[in-house]
Coordinates of C-alpha atoms in Angstrom, one line a residue:
X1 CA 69.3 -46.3 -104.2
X2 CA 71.9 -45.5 -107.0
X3 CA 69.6 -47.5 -109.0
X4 CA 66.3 -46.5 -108.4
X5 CA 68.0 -42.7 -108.7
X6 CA 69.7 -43.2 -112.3
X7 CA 66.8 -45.5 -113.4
X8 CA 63.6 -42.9 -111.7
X9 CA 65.1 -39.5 -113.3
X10 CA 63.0 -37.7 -116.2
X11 CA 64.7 -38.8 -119.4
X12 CA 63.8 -36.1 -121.0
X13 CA 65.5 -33.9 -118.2
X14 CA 68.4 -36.1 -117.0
X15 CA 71.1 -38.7 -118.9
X16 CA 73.0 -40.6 -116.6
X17 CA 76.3 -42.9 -116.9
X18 CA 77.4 -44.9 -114.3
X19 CA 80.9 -45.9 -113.7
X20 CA 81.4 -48.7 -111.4
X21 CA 85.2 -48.3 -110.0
X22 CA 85.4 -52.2 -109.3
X23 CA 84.1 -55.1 -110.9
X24 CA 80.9 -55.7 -113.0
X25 CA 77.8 -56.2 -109.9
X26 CA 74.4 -57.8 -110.2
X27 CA 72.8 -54.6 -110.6
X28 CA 74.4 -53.5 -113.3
X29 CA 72.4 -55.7 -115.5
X30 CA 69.4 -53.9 -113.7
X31 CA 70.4 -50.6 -115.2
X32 CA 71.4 -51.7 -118.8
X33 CA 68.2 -53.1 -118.7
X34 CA 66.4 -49.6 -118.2
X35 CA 68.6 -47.8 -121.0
X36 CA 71.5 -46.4 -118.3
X37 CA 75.2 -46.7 -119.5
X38 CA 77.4 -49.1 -117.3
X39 CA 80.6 -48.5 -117.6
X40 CA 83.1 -50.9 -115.4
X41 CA 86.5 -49.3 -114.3
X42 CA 88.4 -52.2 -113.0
X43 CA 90.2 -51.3 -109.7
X44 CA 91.1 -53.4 -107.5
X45 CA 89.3 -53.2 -103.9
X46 CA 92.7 -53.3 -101.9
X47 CA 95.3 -51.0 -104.5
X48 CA 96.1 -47.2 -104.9
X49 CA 93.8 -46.4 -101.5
X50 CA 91.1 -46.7 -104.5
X51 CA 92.8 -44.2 -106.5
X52 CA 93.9 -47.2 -109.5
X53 CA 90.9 -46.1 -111.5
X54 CA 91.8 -42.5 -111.9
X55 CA 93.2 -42.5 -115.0
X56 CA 90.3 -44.3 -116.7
X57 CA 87.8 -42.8 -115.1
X58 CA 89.2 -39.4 -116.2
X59 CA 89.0 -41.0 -119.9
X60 CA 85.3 -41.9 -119.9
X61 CA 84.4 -38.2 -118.4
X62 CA 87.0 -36.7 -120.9
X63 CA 84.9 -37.9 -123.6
X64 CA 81.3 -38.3 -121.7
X65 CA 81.8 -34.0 -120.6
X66 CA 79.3 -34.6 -118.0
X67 CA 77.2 -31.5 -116.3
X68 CA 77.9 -33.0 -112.9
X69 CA 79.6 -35.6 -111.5
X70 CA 77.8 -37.2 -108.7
X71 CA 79.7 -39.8 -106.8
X72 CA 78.5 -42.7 -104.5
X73 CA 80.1 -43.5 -100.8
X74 CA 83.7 -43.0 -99.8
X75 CA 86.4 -44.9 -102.5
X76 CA 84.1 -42.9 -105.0
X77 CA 83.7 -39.4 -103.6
X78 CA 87.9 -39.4 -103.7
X79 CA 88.3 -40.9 -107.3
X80 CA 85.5 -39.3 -108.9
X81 CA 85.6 -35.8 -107.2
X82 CA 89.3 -35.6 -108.3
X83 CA 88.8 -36.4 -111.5
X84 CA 86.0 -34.5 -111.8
X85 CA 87.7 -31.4 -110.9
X86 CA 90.2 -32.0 -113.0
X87 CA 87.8 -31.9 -115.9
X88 CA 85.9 -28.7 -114.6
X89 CA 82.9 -30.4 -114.0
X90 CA 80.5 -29.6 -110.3
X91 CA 80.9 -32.5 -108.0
X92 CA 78.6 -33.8 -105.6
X93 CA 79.7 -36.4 -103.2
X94 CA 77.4 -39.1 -101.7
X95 CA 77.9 -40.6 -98.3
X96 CA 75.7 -44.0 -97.6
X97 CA 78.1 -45.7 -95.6
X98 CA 79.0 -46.2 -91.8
X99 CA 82.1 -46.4 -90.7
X100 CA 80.9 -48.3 -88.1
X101 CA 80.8 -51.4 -90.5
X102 CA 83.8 -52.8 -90.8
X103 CA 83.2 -55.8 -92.7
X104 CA 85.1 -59.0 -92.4
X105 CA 88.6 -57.7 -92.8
X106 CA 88.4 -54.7 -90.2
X107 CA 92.4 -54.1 -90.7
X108 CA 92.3 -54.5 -94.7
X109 CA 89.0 -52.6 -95.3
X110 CA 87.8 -50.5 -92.5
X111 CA 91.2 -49.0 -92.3
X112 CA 91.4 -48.6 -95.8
X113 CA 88.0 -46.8 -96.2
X114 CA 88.0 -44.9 -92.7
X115 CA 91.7 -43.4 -94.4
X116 CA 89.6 -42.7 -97.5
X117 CA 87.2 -40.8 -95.5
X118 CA 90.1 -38.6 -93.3
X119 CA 91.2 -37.7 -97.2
X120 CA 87.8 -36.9 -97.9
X121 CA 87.1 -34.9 -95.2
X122 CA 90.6 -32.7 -95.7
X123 CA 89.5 -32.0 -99.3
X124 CA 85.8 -31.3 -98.9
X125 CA 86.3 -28.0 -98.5
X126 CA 88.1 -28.0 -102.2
X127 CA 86.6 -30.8 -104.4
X128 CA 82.4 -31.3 -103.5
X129 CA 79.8 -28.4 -104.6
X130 CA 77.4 -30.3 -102.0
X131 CA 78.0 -33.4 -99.9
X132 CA 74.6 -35.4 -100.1
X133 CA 74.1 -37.9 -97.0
X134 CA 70.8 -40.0 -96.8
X135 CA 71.1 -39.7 -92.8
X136 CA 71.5 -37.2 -90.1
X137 CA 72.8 -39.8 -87.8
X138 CA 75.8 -40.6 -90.0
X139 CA 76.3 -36.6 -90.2
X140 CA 78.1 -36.7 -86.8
X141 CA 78.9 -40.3 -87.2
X142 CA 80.4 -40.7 -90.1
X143 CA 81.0 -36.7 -91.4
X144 CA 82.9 -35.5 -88.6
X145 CA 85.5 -33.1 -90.3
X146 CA 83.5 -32.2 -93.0
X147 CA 82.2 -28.8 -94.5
X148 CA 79.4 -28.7 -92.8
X149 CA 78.2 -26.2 -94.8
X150 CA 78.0 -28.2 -97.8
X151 CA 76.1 -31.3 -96.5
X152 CA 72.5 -31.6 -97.3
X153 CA 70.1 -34.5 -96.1
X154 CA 68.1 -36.4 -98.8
X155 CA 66.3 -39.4 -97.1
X156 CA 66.1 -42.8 -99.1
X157 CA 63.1 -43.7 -100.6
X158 CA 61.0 -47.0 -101.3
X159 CA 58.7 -47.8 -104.3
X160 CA 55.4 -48.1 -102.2
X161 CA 53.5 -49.6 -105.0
X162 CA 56.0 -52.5 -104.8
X163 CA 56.3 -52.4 -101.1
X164 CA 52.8 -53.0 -100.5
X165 CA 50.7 -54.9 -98.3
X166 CA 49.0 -58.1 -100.9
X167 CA 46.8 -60.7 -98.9
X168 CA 47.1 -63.0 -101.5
X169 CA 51.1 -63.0 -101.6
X170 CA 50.6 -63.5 -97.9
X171 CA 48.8 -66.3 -98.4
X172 CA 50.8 -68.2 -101.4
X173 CA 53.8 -68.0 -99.8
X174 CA 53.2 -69.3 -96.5
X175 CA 51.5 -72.3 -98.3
X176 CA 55.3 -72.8 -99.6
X177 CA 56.8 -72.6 -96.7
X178 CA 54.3 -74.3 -95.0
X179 CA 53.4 -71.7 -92.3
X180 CA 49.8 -71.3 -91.3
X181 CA 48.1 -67.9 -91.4
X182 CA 47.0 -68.5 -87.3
X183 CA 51.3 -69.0 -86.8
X184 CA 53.3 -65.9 -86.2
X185 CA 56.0 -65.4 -88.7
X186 CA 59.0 -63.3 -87.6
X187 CA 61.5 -61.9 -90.4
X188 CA 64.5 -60.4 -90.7
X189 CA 65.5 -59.3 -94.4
X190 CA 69.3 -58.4 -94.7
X191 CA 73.0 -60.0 -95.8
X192 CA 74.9 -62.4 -93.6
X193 CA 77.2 -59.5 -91.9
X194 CA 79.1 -59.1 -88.6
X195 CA 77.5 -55.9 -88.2
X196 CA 73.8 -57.8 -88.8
X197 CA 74.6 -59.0 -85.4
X198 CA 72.8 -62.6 -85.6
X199 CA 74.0 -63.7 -82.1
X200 CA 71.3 -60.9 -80.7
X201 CA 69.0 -62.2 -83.1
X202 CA 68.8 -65.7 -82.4
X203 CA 69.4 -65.2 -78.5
X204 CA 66.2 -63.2 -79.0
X205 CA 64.4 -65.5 -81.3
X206 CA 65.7 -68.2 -78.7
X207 CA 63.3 -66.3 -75.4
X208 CA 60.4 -65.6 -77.9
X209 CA 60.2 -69.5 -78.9
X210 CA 60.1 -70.2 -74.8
X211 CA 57.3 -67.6 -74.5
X212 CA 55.6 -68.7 -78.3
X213 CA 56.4 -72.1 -79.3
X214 CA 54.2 -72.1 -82.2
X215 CA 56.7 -69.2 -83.6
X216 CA 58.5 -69.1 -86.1
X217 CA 61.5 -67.0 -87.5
X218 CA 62.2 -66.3 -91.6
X219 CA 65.9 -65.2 -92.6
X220 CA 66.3 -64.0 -96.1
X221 CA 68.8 -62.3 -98.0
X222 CA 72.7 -63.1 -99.1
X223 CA 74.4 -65.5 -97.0
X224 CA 70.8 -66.6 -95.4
X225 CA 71.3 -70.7 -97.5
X226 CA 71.1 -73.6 -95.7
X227 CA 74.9 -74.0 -97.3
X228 CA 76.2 -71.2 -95.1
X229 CA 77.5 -73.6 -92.8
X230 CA 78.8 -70.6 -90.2
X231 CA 75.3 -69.6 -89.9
X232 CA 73.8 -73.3 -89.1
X233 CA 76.3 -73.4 -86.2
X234 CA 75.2 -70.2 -85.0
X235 CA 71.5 -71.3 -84.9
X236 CA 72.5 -74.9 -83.8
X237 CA 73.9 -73.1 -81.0
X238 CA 70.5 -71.5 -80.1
X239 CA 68.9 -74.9 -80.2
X240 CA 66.2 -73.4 -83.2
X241 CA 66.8 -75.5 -86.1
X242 CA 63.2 -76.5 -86.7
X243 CA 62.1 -72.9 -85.6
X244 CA 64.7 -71.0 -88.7
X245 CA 63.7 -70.7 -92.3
X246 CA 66.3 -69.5 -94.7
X247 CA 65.3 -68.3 -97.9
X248 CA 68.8 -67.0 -99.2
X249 CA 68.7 -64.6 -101.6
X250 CA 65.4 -63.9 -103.6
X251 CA 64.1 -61.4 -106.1
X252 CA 60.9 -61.5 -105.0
X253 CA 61.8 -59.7 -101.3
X254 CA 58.9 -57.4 -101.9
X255 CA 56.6 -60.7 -101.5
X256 CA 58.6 -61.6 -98.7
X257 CA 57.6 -59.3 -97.0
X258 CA 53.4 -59.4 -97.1
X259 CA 54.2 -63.3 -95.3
X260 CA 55.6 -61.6 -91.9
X261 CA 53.8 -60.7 -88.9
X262 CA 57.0 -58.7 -87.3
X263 CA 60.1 -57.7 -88.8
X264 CA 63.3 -57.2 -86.9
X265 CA 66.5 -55.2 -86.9
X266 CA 69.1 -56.5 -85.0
X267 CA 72.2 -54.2 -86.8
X268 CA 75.0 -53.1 -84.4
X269 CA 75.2 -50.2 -87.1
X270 CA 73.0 -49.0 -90.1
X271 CA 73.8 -46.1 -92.5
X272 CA 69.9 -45.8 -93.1
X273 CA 68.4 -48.5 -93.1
X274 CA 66.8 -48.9 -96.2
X275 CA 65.0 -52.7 -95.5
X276 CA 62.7 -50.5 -92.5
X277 CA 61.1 -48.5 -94.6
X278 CA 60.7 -51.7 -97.3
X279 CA 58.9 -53.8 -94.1
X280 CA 57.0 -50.8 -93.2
X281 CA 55.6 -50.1 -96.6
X282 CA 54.8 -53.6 -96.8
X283 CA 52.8 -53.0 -93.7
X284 CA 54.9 -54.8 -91.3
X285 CA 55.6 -53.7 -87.7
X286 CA 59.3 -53.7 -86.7
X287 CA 61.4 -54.0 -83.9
X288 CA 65.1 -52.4 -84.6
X289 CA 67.9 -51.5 -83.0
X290 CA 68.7 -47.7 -82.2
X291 CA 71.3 -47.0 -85.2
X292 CA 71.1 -45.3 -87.6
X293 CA 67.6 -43.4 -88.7
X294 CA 65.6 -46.3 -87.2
X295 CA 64.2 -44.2 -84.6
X296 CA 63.3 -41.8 -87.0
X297 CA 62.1 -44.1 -89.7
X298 CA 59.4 -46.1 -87.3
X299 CA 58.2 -43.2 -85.2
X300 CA 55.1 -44.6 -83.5
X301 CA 54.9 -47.4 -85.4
X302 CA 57.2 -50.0 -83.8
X303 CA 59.8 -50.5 -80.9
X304 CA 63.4 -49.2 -80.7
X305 CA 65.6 -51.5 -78.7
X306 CA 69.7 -50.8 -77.5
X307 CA 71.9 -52.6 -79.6
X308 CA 73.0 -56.0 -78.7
X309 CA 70.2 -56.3 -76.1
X310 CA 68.6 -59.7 -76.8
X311 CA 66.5 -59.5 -74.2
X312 CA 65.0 -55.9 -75.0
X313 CA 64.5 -57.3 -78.5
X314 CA 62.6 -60.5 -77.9
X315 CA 60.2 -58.3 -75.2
X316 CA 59.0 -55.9 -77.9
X317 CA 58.7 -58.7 -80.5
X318 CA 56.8 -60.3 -78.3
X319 CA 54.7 -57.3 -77.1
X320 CA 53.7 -57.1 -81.3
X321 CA 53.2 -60.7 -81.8
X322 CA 51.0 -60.4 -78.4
X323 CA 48.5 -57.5 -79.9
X324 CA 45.2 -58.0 -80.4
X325 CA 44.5 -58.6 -84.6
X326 CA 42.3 -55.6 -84.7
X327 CA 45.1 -53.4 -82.9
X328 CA 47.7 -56.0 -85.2
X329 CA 45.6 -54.6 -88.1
X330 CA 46.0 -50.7 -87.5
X331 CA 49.6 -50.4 -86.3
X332 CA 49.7 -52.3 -90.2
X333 CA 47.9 -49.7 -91.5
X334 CA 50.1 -46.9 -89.3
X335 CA 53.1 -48.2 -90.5
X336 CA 52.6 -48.0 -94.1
X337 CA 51.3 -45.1 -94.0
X338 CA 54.4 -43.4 -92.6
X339 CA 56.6 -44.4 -95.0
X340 CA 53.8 -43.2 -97.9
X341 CA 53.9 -40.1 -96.1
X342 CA 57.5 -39.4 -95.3
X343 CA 59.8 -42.0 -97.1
X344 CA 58.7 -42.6 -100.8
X345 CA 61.3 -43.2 -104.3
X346 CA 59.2 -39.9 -105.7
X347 CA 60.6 -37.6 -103.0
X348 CA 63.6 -38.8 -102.7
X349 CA 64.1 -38.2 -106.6
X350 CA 62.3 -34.9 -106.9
X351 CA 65.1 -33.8 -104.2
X352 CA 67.9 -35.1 -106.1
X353 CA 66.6 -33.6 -109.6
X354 CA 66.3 -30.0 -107.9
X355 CA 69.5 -30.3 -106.6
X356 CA 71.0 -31.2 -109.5
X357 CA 69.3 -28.5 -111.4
X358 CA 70.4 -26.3 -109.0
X359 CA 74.1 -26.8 -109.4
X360 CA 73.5 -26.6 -113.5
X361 CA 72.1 -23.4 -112.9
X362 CA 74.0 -21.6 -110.7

């Protein structure tokens, strides 16, 4: 979204810089590519409670004198509010995460970054003009302690003429995979996680095989290679090694997603949940779990299931895989349409760009 943000501003309105506090990161090729600055701090992940980049990142907006200084989740919102109150410049902090992930490490980074957030929360009342979060749910999740008076909720956004429903995509890429248009294709686009919870999803892709044997189930995203040998023992487990595709990790995800028939969720926890409103667009009904906005995301248009439920989940993915094609064919239609209405990158940048303007003009 940071992306999409910096690279979808008006030019002629708006220069961004991004610093990243860490490392370099795949997407920062993505923005030198579209003319944005990248500038790479350094810090490492587990020193300083992320505060080993202050002194740098106080050099670059020294000499950058930036109108505002909008930071990105928690390690960021403490290091860059700082130092940009130090250089008298507005802040605006940014809140995508839920502390409800912790990751692999949960006593080296959970612990770190729910500590992060108590700081945060003490000095929001002194650092942020506005405290942007992309969900209600994480509001009283994640914000608890607060100035609740300073948040404001700006939805993600998805690029629904790359999102898009495309028949002949559909078509090419289950000839690769070899998957016929008359067998139902179930997908689940996302990074191989704890919090992804893939013992609910295969469990549930395990009763959906009994029920559909002609089935079949599509992972795709980090993690998802046939090398990830922790991931072949959990489907090995689940007996569904012919009945698993894995993609790994592809650039084409927007094509990915015109080959699926159903798309699930099967997160213990979800800031957002950006990959909804991507399957959605792409005119793919979903069944998710309830975290997050995913309730609020599919409205009528798929099934919300409790969280580590795998029977709950298999019955509505069956129940969609079940529909007649015509009634397959307007819940398609349905779900596009809410995220065309309700969910696209315009909004979600035309809210940023009068906030912004906001601040510069107050």
């Amino acid at each position: 979204m940071l992306c999409n943000l910096a690279l979808g501003l008006d030019r002629s309105r708006f220069e961004s810089h991004v610093i990243a506090l860490s490392r370099e990161q795949t997407l920062a090729g993505t923005l030198r590519g579209g003319g944005i600055p990248v500038t790479i701090a350094g810090a490492h992940a587990y020193k300083s409670l992320g505060l080993g980049p202050l002194h740098r990142v106080l050099q670059i907006l020294r000499a950058e004198r930036p109108d505002i200084v909008q930071t990105w989740m928690f390690h960021a919102d403490l290091v860059g509010g700082i130092a940009g109150r130090i250089v008298g410049a507005p802040v605006i902090w940014n809140i995508r995460a839920s502390l409800a992930d912790s990751g692999w490490h949960p006593l080296a980074s959970s612990v770190r970054q729910r500590v992060i957030a108590r700081v945060c929360a003490v000095l929001s009342g002194a650092i942020p003009r506005y405290i942007v979060s992309s969900s209600l749910a994480n509001v009283s999740r994640s914000l608890r302690g607060y100035r609740r008076e300073k948040i404001c909720i700006i939805n993600n956004g998805v690029d629904v003429d790359l999102f898009k429903p495309d028949p002949g995509s559909r078509a090419q890429l289950r000839s690769e995979l070899g998957v016929g248009e008359d067998t139902p294709l179930v997908g689940m686009v996302t990074r191989f996680h704890p919090v992804k919870d893939f013992g609910t999803f295969l469990s549930a892709a395990r009763q959906v095989v009994e029920a559909h044997p002609r089935v079949r189930f599509l992972l795709c995203g980090s993690g998802m290679q046939l090398e990830n040998d922790a991931l072949t023992r959990i489907i090995r487990s689940h007996g569904l090694e012919r009945t698993v595709l894995r993609l790994g990790f592809r650039e084409d995800v927007a094509r990915v997603f015109t080959a699926l028939d159903v798309h699930i969720v099967s997160s213990k926890s979800e800031g957002f949940g950006n990959v909804l409103m991507e399957a959605m667009a792409a005119g793919v009904p979903c069944v998710a779990t309830d975290v997050g906005e995913a309730r609020f995301i599919a409205g009528d248009t798929g099934s919300i299931v409790p969280r580590g439920n795998p029977a709950a989940l298999a019955s509505a993915a069956r129940q969609l895989i079940d529909l007649p094609p015509l009634e397959m064919a307007a819940l398609r239609v349905k779900a596009r349409e809410r995220v065309v209405g309700h969910f696209t990158m315009k909004t979600m940048i035309d809210r940023y760009a009068n906030l912004y303007e906001s601040v510069v003009c107050s």
